[in-house]
Each structure stands twice: as C-alpha cells, then as structure tokens.
C-alpha cells in the first residue's frame, strides 16, 4: 500500500517532499503501530539537526550575490581573453566560464539559466546554431553540482553521514575530468564543422581582463582553499565566500546596493527552505525504509544479479540514469541513497565517498536527459528553442558525460585522490 500511494502521488505531480512525508504516514498506518507517530516529528527535526546543512543556504546566498554583482560577465570576458582566438573559441569560452562559475555557484539549474542568458545570444551572433549553443550551455551546467562547492554533495554527505569537507574535495578531479572531455569534444566538433574563430587579443588586453576578474576568482579560491587547507569547515568557508562576494559586489563592481539585500535574502531563504524540507522528508522516509527492511530486500535481489563490485556499479549506473530522467537530482538522491548506500558499503565494500560521487553525477546527468530533464527545459526556455532539439544537437556531450561516468565508477582513485590529505 505504501508503494502504491508513493507511485500514485508521484504520477499526479505532488512535490517529492510531500510524497516522502505522506508515504511515511501511510507506512505507519499499515503497521498498525500508532506509537511510531510519536517519532515522526522527532525524525523530521533530527534530520535537520546537522551543522553541515548550514552550508546549503550559504552556498545559495553566494549564488544570489554573484547574480547581483555582475560577476558572470567578467568571468566570461576572462575566458574570452585566453581561448577566444581558437577555432570554436566561443564554445571554449562557454565551457571555461561554466567551470569558473561552477566553482562559485554549485547549482546546475541556476547555472544553466544564468549562462544561457549570457552565452546563447553571443554564440548565435557569431554564427553558431542556437540549439547547439543552448545544449553546450546546458551540459556545461553539469559542472555546477560537481566542482565544489556543491549543494548536491552536501546533501549526500548528510544522508551518508560522511564529512562534508571530504565529499566536496572528492568532486575536484571528477569536475576536471568532465571539463577536459567536454573541451576535447568541442575541439573535435570544431574541426568537423569548421567553427569560427574569435578575435585574438593582445597580451595587454588579456592582462586587463585578468585584472578585472581577479577579485571574482578570490571567491572560489577562498572557499576551496579554506576547505582543502583545513582552515575551516565547508560551512565556515561558505560564510567567508558570501562575505567576499558581497564586498566585491558593493565596492568593486558597484552592482550591489544595500536595497538589494532584502530581495537577495528572501530568494535565498525560499530556495534553502525547499532543499532543507526535502532533507527533513528524506530522514523520515529513510527511517521507514529501514524499519520496513527495504534495504535488506533490495540487497538480496541485487546480489543475485551483480556478483562483483564492478557489476554492481554498472547496474547502479543504468538504474540511476533511468531514475534521473524522471526525478530531479536532490529528490532522486534522497530516494536512492538510503537503499543503495548500505548495499554498496556493507556488501560490496565500496567507499561511500566514491559511491557518492558516482551517484550524484549519475542523477545530475538525468537533469539533461528526456523525458523530464529539467536542465534541458531551463536551457530551452531561456534560449527559445525546443528541449528535444537542445538534446539532439548536444548528443555528443551526453555520450561523453556517460563515458566520464563509467570511468568514475570503475576508477575510485579519481574520487579519493585528494581525500584525507
């Protein structure tokens, strides 16, 4: 009955947080044990009683401050100064700027929306197909939740009870790998379709662009340096990053005014509430799954299909790519981690950080996969083209992302190389 109620509510389009909470209540009704209701509000509260979750509203605040400070435009100018003269220069600029923005923003959908507004019209004016420009920007947004800071990684760390710092560090090499593969794809497409070159700037102009963008680069440098160097927790690093972003917007770019802060804080609060409600609902739902021995049942079935860790990881890739096509990243994470993580760690001996990177990237890729693919629809709506066209034109990047995912699944070192150092 619980599963039927869950699927029925999912089909009618109820928000996933409410579905998780209602599903837990249906399960309690099924058990006939009203004493479980006493634990229900306690589970909701205890799921949020975690210091690491404070990083989420702070990372969201950084993104909002960055939007208001005009930082994105300067980062695009910096990327243009150094790679714009290459064949397909604007495509490289798109990826490089996405990588730099990802190191600040940490949210795929926000990044896709922001970069689509900046890059798609510019690429179209230079002679690129508008659908290709939108698709490239959408897949560039895939870097947002991988390169630290990452809200998805913070949520996973809380669900898996691993250090948020270690989880964020684990995303560094995967983010670099994905960026490198995308760059190679652009190079191959540029050679195949003879993409236009951009203007070659003088070294004086390049250094001027670097000078203008240097304070912006201080934001990711402060965040990542604080975390990797062990000078503070991810929450403290995010707080420092927010202060730096506010100071840059107010006193360097001059785009941020005191009157803007109430609106920025309101948007931050609303976005944070949505994410944190999902986390609270996940706590209750996980408790129900464990009480109902769902992980044990799933483990028995998976063990009958996958006899080795490699087979298990490949099975997970296929399963989660399907899940990710119909459910957004964080809700998908909340649904599958309580079931699959105990199997991965206890049955197959897979490191939880390695598993977290693979699962997170897998579900994020679903943002750009039909039929739902919310990232596709964001890029399409901002760019004025159909979501299906965006997907088909950017299909090479989808295949490259799948290749990166397989490599990450089979090579744990890429996720664990910097952890524990």
Short mmCIF file of C-alpha atoms in Angstrom, two decimals:
data_model
loop_
_atom_site.label_atom_id
_atom_site.label_comp_id
_atom_site.label_asym_id
_atom_site.label_seq_id
_atom_site.Cartn_x
_atom_site.Cartn_y
_atom_site.Cartn_z
CA UNK A 1 0.00 0.00 0.00
CA UNK A 2 2.86 2.38 0.80
CA UNK A 3 4.48 1.83 -2.59
CA UNK A 4 1.13 2.24 -4.37
CA UNK A 5 0.47 5.52 -2.56
CA UNK A 6 4.02 6.70 -3.34
CA UNK A 7 3.72 5.97 -7.06
CA UNK A 8 0.21 7.42 -7.30
CA UNK A 9 1.29 10.70 -5.69
CA UNK A 10 4.37 10.80 -7.92
CA UNK A 11 2.24 10.35 -11.05
CA UNK A 12 -0.17 13.16 -10.15
CA UNK A 13 2.76 15.51 -9.70
CA UNK A 14 2.77 16.21 -5.94
CA UNK A 15 6.06 17.73 -4.73
CA UNK A 16 8.52 14.99 -3.81
CA UNK A 17 8.98 16.29 -0.25
CA UNK A 18 5.27 15.91 0.48
CA UNK A 19 5.26 12.49 -1.19
CA UNK A 20 8.02 11.29 1.13
CA UNK A 21 6.21 12.58 4.23
CA UNK A 22 2.84 11.14 3.19
CA UNK A 23 4.45 7.83 2.23
CA UNK A 24 5.90 7.57 5.74
CA UNK A 25 2.47 8.23 7.27
CA UNK A 26 0.86 5.56 5.07
CA UNK A 27 3.50 3.08 6.21
CA UNK A 28 2.81 3.88 9.87
CA UNK A 29 -0.91 3.32 9.23
CA UNK A 30 -0.08 -0.03 7.59
CA UNK A 31 1.94 -1.21 10.59
CA UNK A 32 -0.96 -0.51 12.95
CA UNK A 33 1.54 0.91 15.44
CA UNK A 34 0.40 4.45 16.40
CA UNK A 35 3.41 4.80 18.72
CA UNK A 36 5.51 5.39 15.60
CA UNK A 37 3.68 8.68 15.18
CA UNK A 38 5.46 9.94 18.29
CA UNK A 39 8.78 9.54 16.49
CA UNK A 40 7.57 11.18 13.27
CA UNK A 41 8.15 14.86 14.23
CA UNK A 42 11.37 13.90 16.03
CA UNK A 43 12.70 12.32 12.83
CA UNK A 44 11.79 15.42 10.84
CA UNK A 45 13.70 17.61 13.28
CA UNK A 46 16.71 15.34 13.77
CA UNK A 47 17.23 15.14 10.01
CA UNK A 48 17.99 18.86 10.01
CA UNK A 49 19.99 18.84 13.25
CA UNK A 50 23.30 18.81 11.39
CA UNK A 51 25.89 21.60 11.28
CA UNK A 52 26.91 20.68 7.73
CA UNK A 53 23.47 21.65 6.41
CA UNK A 54 24.20 25.30 7.24
CA UNK A 55 26.45 25.31 4.17
CA UNK A 56 23.41 24.97 1.88
CA UNK A 57 21.80 28.41 2.49
CA UNK A 58 25.25 30.00 2.47
CA UNK A 59 26.17 28.48 -0.91
CA UNK A 60 22.78 29.58 -2.27
CA UNK A 61 23.44 33.07 -0.88
CA UNK A 62 26.78 33.19 -2.72
CA UNK A 63 24.99 32.41 -5.97
CA UNK A 64 22.41 35.14 -5.39
CA UNK A 65 25.12 37.66 -4.52
CA UNK A 66 27.06 36.66 -7.62
CA UNK A 67 23.98 37.23 -9.78
CA UNK A 68 23.59 40.72 -8.42
CA UNK A 69 27.28 41.64 -8.55
CA UNK A 70 27.83 41.22 -12.30
CA UNK A 71 30.49 38.60 -11.68
CA UNK A 72 29.42 36.27 -14.50
CA UNK A 73 30.07 38.82 -17.25
CA UNK A 74 33.62 39.44 -16.05
CA UNK A 75 34.37 35.72 -15.87
CA UNK A 76 33.13 35.30 -19.45
CA UNK A 77 35.39 38.19 -20.50
CA UNK A 78 38.34 36.50 -18.80
CA UNK A 79 37.69 33.20 -20.59
CA UNK A 80 37.33 35.06 -23.89
CA UNK A 81 40.69 36.75 -23.47
CA UNK A 82 42.60 33.48 -23.32
CA UNK A 83 40.73 30.96 -25.50
CA UNK A 84 38.58 33.15 -27.75
CA UNK A 85 41.01 33.06 -30.69
CA UNK A 86 40.86 29.26 -31.03
CA UNK A 87 38.67 27.56 -33.66
CA UNK A 88 35.32 27.31 -31.91
CA UNK A 89 36.55 29.93 -29.45
CA UNK A 90 33.11 30.86 -28.10
CA UNK A 91 32.39 27.20 -27.35
CA UNK A 92 35.60 27.01 -25.30
CA UNK A 93 34.67 30.28 -23.61
CA UNK A 94 31.29 28.78 -22.72
CA UNK A 95 32.89 25.74 -21.06
CA UNK A 96 35.67 27.65 -19.31
CA UNK A 97 33.28 30.26 -17.97
CA UNK A 98 30.92 27.48 -16.83
CA UNK A 99 33.80 25.86 -14.96
CA UNK A 100 34.68 29.11 -13.19
CA UNK A 101 31.05 29.87 -12.35
CA UNK A 102 30.60 26.28 -11.11
CA UNK A 103 33.37 26.81 -8.58
CA UNK A 104 31.23 29.56 -7.06
CA UNK A 105 27.59 28.65 -7.67
CA UNK A 106 27.23 24.89 -7.11
CA UNK A 107 23.74 24.56 -8.63
CA UNK A 108 23.12 23.14 -12.11
CA UNK A 109 19.74 24.71 -12.88
CA UNK A 110 20.76 28.16 -11.63
CA UNK A 111 23.97 27.97 -13.63
CA UNK A 112 22.22 26.83 -16.82
CA UNK A 113 19.70 29.67 -16.58
CA UNK A 114 22.37 32.29 -15.90
CA UNK A 115 24.85 31.15 -18.55
CA UNK A 116 22.14 30.63 -21.20
CA UNK A 117 21.19 34.30 -20.90
CA UNK A 118 24.82 35.35 -21.37
CA UNK A 119 26.28 32.83 -23.86
CA UNK A 120 23.49 31.68 -26.20
CA UNK A 121 22.78 35.08 -27.85
CA UNK A 122 26.54 35.73 -28.10
CA UNK A 123 27.19 32.39 -29.81
CA UNK A 124 24.27 32.84 -32.18
CA UNK A 125 25.58 36.26 -33.26
CA UNK A 126 28.93 34.61 -34.01
CA UNK A 127 27.30 32.07 -36.34
CA UNK A 128 26.69 29.08 -34.06
CA UNK A 129 23.45 27.11 -34.19
CA UNK A 130 21.20 28.37 -31.38
CA UNK A 131 20.24 24.81 -30.39
CA UNK A 132 23.91 23.80 -30.14
CA UNK A 133 24.69 26.90 -28.06
CA UNK A 134 21.84 26.05 -25.67
CA UNK A 135 22.87 22.37 -25.46
CA UNK A 136 26.51 23.19 -24.79
CA UNK A 137 25.50 25.63 -22.07
CA UNK A 138 23.19 23.04 -20.53
CA UNK A 139 25.92 20.39 -20.38
CA UNK A 140 28.37 23.00 -19.10
CA UNK A 141 25.92 23.47 -16.25
CA UNK A 142 26.50 19.83 -15.38
CA UNK A 143 29.76 21.03 -13.81
CA UNK A 144 27.89 23.12 -11.23
CA UNK A 145 26.98 20.34 -8.78
CA UNK A 146 30.34 18.54 -9.27
CA UNK A 147 33.06 21.16 -8.84
CA UNK A 148 33.00 22.34 -5.21
CA UNK A 149 31.03 23.96 -3.69
CA UNK A 150 28.15 21.60 -4.41
CA UNK A 151 24.74 21.55 -2.73
CA UNK A 152 24.13 18.02 -4.06
CA UNK A 153 27.35 16.79 -2.42
CA UNK A 154 26.42 18.47 0.87
CA UNK A 155 23.04 16.72 0.85
CA UNK A 156 24.69 13.38 0.07
CA UNK A 157 27.24 13.88 2.86
CA UNK A 158 24.43 14.44 5.36
CA UNK A 159 22.46 11.42 4.12
CA UNK A 160 25.53 9.18 4.11
CA UNK A 161 26.95 10.60 7.37
CA UNK A 162 30.36 11.35 5.84
CA UNK A 163 32.40 14.53 6.23
CA UNK A 164 31.08 17.35 4.04
CA UNK A 165 34.67 18.53 3.52
CA UNK A 166 35.77 15.13 2.16
CA UNK A 167 32.74 14.91 -0.11
CA UNK A 168 33.40 18.33 -1.63
CA UNK A 169 37.08 17.55 -2.16
CA UNK A 170 36.12 14.28 -3.85
CA UNK A 171 34.44 16.30 -6.61
CA UNK A 172 37.58 18.17 -7.73
CA UNK A 173 39.12 15.59 -10.07
CA UNK A 174 35.75 14.40 -11.48
CA UNK A 175 34.94 18.02 -12.35
CA UNK A 176 38.30 18.47 -14.08
CA UNK A 177 37.83 15.15 -15.94
CA UNK A 178 34.40 16.13 -17.21
CA UNK A 179 35.61 19.60 -18.27
CA UNK A 180 38.57 18.07 -20.14
CA UNK A 181 36.36 15.61 -22.01
CA UNK A 182 33.94 18.40 -22.96
CA UNK A 183 36.84 20.53 -24.23
CA UNK A 184 38.08 17.62 -26.37
CA UNK A 185 34.56 17.19 -27.73
CA UNK A 186 34.40 20.87 -28.68
CA UNK A 187 37.80 20.53 -30.40
CA UNK A 188 36.56 17.53 -32.43
CA UNK A 189 33.30 19.27 -33.38
CA UNK A 190 35.15 22.48 -34.22
CA UNK A 191 37.40 20.57 -36.63
CA UNK A 192 34.45 18.68 -38.11
CA UNK A 193 32.13 21.68 -38.63
CA UNK A 194 34.76 24.41 -39.02
CA UNK A 195 33.56 26.57 -36.15
CA UNK A 196 34.50 30.26 -36.38
CA UNK A 197 37.50 31.74 -34.60
CA UNK A 198 37.18 34.68 -32.27
CA UNK A 199 39.25 37.82 -32.05
CA UNK A 200 42.85 37.41 -30.89
CA UNK A 201 43.51 39.92 -28.12
CA UNK A 202 46.84 41.48 -27.25
CA UNK A 203 48.59 40.43 -24.09
CA UNK A 204 47.81 43.86 -22.64
CA UNK A 205 44.08 43.24 -23.16
CA UNK A 206 44.39 39.75 -21.69
CA UNK A 207 46.03 41.02 -18.54
CA UNK A 208 43.39 43.76 -18.28
CA UNK A 209 40.66 41.07 -18.39
CA UNK A 210 42.55 39.08 -15.78
CA UNK A 211 42.90 42.15 -13.57
CA UNK A 212 39.17 42.89 -13.80
CA UNK A 213 38.21 39.28 -12.96
CA UNK A 214 40.87 38.58 -10.34
CA UNK A 215 38.74 39.62 -7.34
CA UNK A 216 35.98 37.28 -8.60
CA UNK A 217 38.41 34.39 -8.66
CA UNK A 218 39.06 35.09 -4.98
CA UNK A 219 35.62 33.66 -4.15
CA UNK A 220 36.31 30.04 -5.24
CA UNK A 221 39.91 30.39 -4.07
CA UNK A 222 38.75 31.32 -0.56
CA UNK A 223 36.09 28.59 -0.44
CA UNK A 224 38.22 25.75 -1.79
CA UNK A 225 41.39 26.94 -0.03
CA UNK A 226 39.64 27.06 3.33
CA UNK A 227 38.18 23.56 2.88
CA UNK A 228 41.22 21.83 1.36
CA UNK A 229 43.68 23.60 3.64
CA UNK A 230 41.75 22.55 6.73
CA UNK A 231 41.36 26.17 7.92
CA UNK A 232 37.63 25.81 8.38
CA UNK A 233 34.59 23.68 7.71
CA UNK A 234 32.61 23.95 4.45
CA UNK A 235 30.02 25.98 6.36
CA UNK A 236 32.64 28.46 7.55
CA UNK A 237 34.19 28.56 4.07
CA UNK A 238 30.77 29.32 2.57
CA UNK A 239 30.21 32.12 5.10
CA UNK A 240 33.56 33.69 4.20
CA UNK A 241 32.78 33.29 0.50
CA UNK A 242 29.44 35.06 0.96
CA UNK A 243 31.14 37.98 2.69
CA UNK A 244 33.75 38.20 -0.09
CA UNK A 245 31.03 38.10 -2.78
CA UNK A 246 29.08 40.86 -1.02
CA UNK A 247 32.15 43.07 -0.66
CA UNK A 248 33.09 42.59 -4.33
CA UNK A 249 29.56 43.41 -5.48
CA UNK A 250 29.30 46.51 -3.29
CA UNK A 251 32.78 48.04 -3.53
CA UNK A 252 34.43 46.60 -6.68
CA UNK A 253 31.76 46.13 -9.34
CA UNK A 254 29.37 48.55 -7.64
CA UNK A 255 26.38 46.50 -8.83
CA UNK A 256 25.14 45.56 -5.38
CA UNK A 257 23.28 48.14 -3.30
CA UNK A 258 22.01 47.87 0.25
CA UNK A 259 18.43 47.99 -1.07
CA UNK A 260 19.11 44.75 -3.00
CA UNK A 261 19.87 42.67 0.09
CA UNK A 262 16.30 42.10 1.37
CA UNK A 263 15.34 40.59 -2.01
CA UNK A 264 18.54 38.53 -2.15
CA UNK A 265 17.98 37.18 1.37
CA UNK A 266 14.32 36.40 0.62
CA UNK A 267 15.24 34.39 -2.50
CA UNK A 268 17.98 32.63 -0.56
CA UNK A 269 15.55 31.74 2.21
CA UNK A 270 12.93 30.37 -0.17
CA UNK A 271 15.46 28.26 -2.10
CA UNK A 272 17.03 26.99 1.13
CA UNK A 273 13.65 26.07 2.59
CA UNK A 274 12.84 23.90 -0.42
CA UNK A 275 16.12 21.98 -0.19
CA UNK A 276 16.02 21.59 3.60
CA UNK A 277 12.41 20.41 3.56
CA UNK A 278 13.49 17.67 1.16
CA UNK A 279 16.27 16.68 3.55
CA UNK A 280 13.85 16.54 6.50
CA UNK A 281 11.38 14.45 4.49
CA UNK A 282 14.25 12.17 3.49
CA UNK A 283 15.04 11.49 7.14
CA UNK A 284 11.51 10.25 7.78
CA UNK A 285 11.42 8.24 4.56
CA UNK A 286 14.80 6.61 5.29
CA UNK A 287 13.56 5.64 8.74
CA UNK A 288 10.52 3.99 7.16
CA UNK A 289 12.66 2.10 4.63
CA UNK A 290 14.97 0.76 7.33
CA UNK A 291 12.03 -0.18 9.58
CA UNK A 292 10.43 -2.00 6.66
CA UNK A 293 13.71 -3.79 5.80
CA UNK A 294 13.65 -2.43 2.24
CA UNK A 295 17.47 -2.16 2.00
CA UNK A 296 17.85 -5.81 3.04
CA UNK A 297 15.31 -6.94 0.42
CA UNK A 298 16.96 -4.84 -2.27
CA UNK A 299 20.40 -6.15 -1.27
CA UNK A 300 19.26 -9.74 -1.69
CA UNK A 301 17.94 -9.03 -5.20
CA UNK A 302 20.99 -7.03 -6.29
CA UNK A 303 23.38 -9.70 -5.00
CA UNK A 304 21.59 -12.27 -7.14
CA UNK A 305 22.18 -10.07 -10.22
CA UNK A 306 25.57 -8.45 -9.51
CA UNK A 307 28.23 -10.74 -8.08
CA UNK A 308 31.16 -8.27 -8.09
CA UNK A 309 31.61 -4.58 -7.12
CA UNK A 310 32.16 -3.71 -10.79
CA UNK A 311 28.92 -5.39 -11.84
CA UNK A 312 27.11 -3.63 -9.00
CA UNK A 313 28.42 -0.20 -10.04
CA UNK A 314 27.45 -0.74 -13.68
CA UNK A 315 23.98 -1.88 -12.59
CA UNK A 316 23.65 1.26 -10.45
CA UNK A 317 24.64 3.45 -13.43
CA UNK A 318 21.82 2.05 -15.55
CA UNK A 319 19.26 2.18 -12.74
CA UNK A 320 20.06 5.74 -11.72
CA UNK A 321 20.19 7.09 -15.26
CA UNK A 322 16.60 5.87 -15.61
CA UNK A 323 15.63 7.34 -12.23
CA UNK A 324 17.36 10.61 -13.07
CA UNK A 325 15.34 11.06 -16.28
CA UNK A 326 12.10 11.41 -14.31
CA UNK A 327 13.20 12.73 -10.90
CA UNK A 328 15.33 15.78 -10.13
CA UNK A 329 18.83 15.39 -8.66
CA UNK A 330 18.36 16.07 -4.94
CA UNK A 331 14.98 14.27 -4.62
CA UNK A 332 16.47 11.33 -6.53
CA UNK A 333 19.44 11.32 -4.19
CA UNK A 334 17.13 11.35 -1.20
CA UNK A 335 15.18 8.39 -2.55
CA UNK A 336 18.03 6.07 -3.58
CA UNK A 337 20.83 6.69 -1.07
CA UNK A 338 19.09 5.08 1.93
CA UNK A 339 18.51 1.95 -0.16
CA UNK A 340 21.73 1.64 -2.19
CA UNK A 341 24.40 3.03 0.13
CA UNK A 342 24.23 0.24 2.76
CA UNK A 343 24.44 -2.32 -0.06
CA UNK A 344 27.43 -0.57 -1.66
CA UNK A 345 29.42 -0.23 1.57
CA UNK A 346 28.47 -3.36 3.51
CA UNK A 347 28.01 -5.92 0.72
CA UNK A 348 30.49 -4.75 -1.92
CA UNK A 349 32.97 -2.76 0.20
CA UNK A 350 32.73 0.40 -1.92
CA UNK A 351 33.97 3.63 -0.34
CA UNK A 352 30.99 5.89 0.49
CA UNK A 353 32.74 8.96 -0.96
CA UNK A 354 33.43 7.19 -4.26
CA UNK A 355 29.87 5.92 -4.34
CA UNK A 356 28.57 9.42 -3.57
CA UNK A 357 30.42 10.99 -6.49
CA UNK A 358 29.13 8.35 -8.92
CA UNK A 359 25.53 8.50 -7.67
CA UNK A 360 25.46 12.31 -7.64
CA UNK A 361 26.91 12.69 -11.15
CA UNK A 362 24.59 9.95 -12.39
CA UNK A 363 21.48 11.69 -11.09
CA UNK A 364 22.67 15.12 -12.24
CA UNK A 365 23.08 13.75 -15.76
CA UNK A 366 19.38 12.92 -15.55
CA UNK A 367 18.73 16.69 -15.43
CA UNK A 368 19.77 16.71 -19.08
CA UNK A 369 18.02 13.51 -20.20
CA UNK A 370 14.48 13.17 -21.63
CA UNK A 371 11.62 12.81 -20.79
CA UNK A 372 11.78 15.26 -17.84
CA UNK A 373 15.32 16.68 -17.94
CA UNK A 374 14.62 19.93 -16.12
CA UNK A 375 18.03 21.30 -17.17
CA UNK A 376 17.07 20.85 -20.82
CA UNK A 377 13.84 22.74 -20.30
CA UNK A 378 15.61 25.58 -18.48
CA UNK A 379 18.13 25.97 -21.33
CA UNK A 380 15.38 25.64 -23.94
CA UNK A 381 13.04 28.17 -22.34
CA UNK A 382 15.78 30.77 -21.87
CA UNK A 383 17.15 30.19 -25.39
CA UNK A 384 13.82 29.99 -27.23
CA UNK A 385 14.31 26.52 -28.77
CA UNK A 386 12.66 23.17 -28.10
CA UNK A 387 14.08 20.89 -25.40
CA UNK A 388 14.24 17.92 -27.80
CA UNK A 389 16.30 19.94 -30.26
CA UNK A 390 18.67 21.01 -27.50
CA UNK A 391 19.18 17.36 -26.52
CA UNK A 392 19.73 16.02 -30.04
CA UNK A 393 22.14 18.76 -31.04
CA UNK A 394 24.16 18.27 -27.85
CA UNK A 395 24.07 14.46 -28.03
CA UNK A 396 27.90 14.15 -28.30
CA UNK A 397 28.22 15.78 -24.89
CA UNK A 398 25.67 13.35 -23.43
CA UNK A 399 27.74 10.39 -24.65
CA UNK A 400 30.93 11.96 -23.31
CA UNK A 401 29.26 12.52 -19.92
CA UNK A 402 28.18 8.86 -19.88
CA UNK A 403 31.78 7.84 -20.67
CA UNK A 404 33.06 10.00 -17.80
CA UNK A 405 30.50 8.39 -15.52
CA UNK A 406 31.70 4.88 -16.38
CA UNK A 407 35.32 5.93 -15.79
CA UNK A 408 34.42 7.44 -12.42
CA UNK A 409 32.54 4.26 -11.45
CA UNK A 410 35.44 1.96 -12.35
CA UNK A 411 38.34 4.14 -11.11
CA UNK A 412 37.81 5.04 -7.42
CA UNK A 413 41.14 6.91 -7.33
CA UNK A 414 39.61 9.83 -9.28
CA UNK A 415 37.23 10.47 -6.40
CA UNK A 416 39.54 9.62 -3.50
CA UNK A 417 42.94 11.01 -4.61
CA UNK A 418 42.72 14.27 -2.63
CA UNK A 419 40.68 12.98 0.30
CA UNK A 420 42.37 12.53 3.62
CA UNK A 421 45.39 14.55 2.63
#
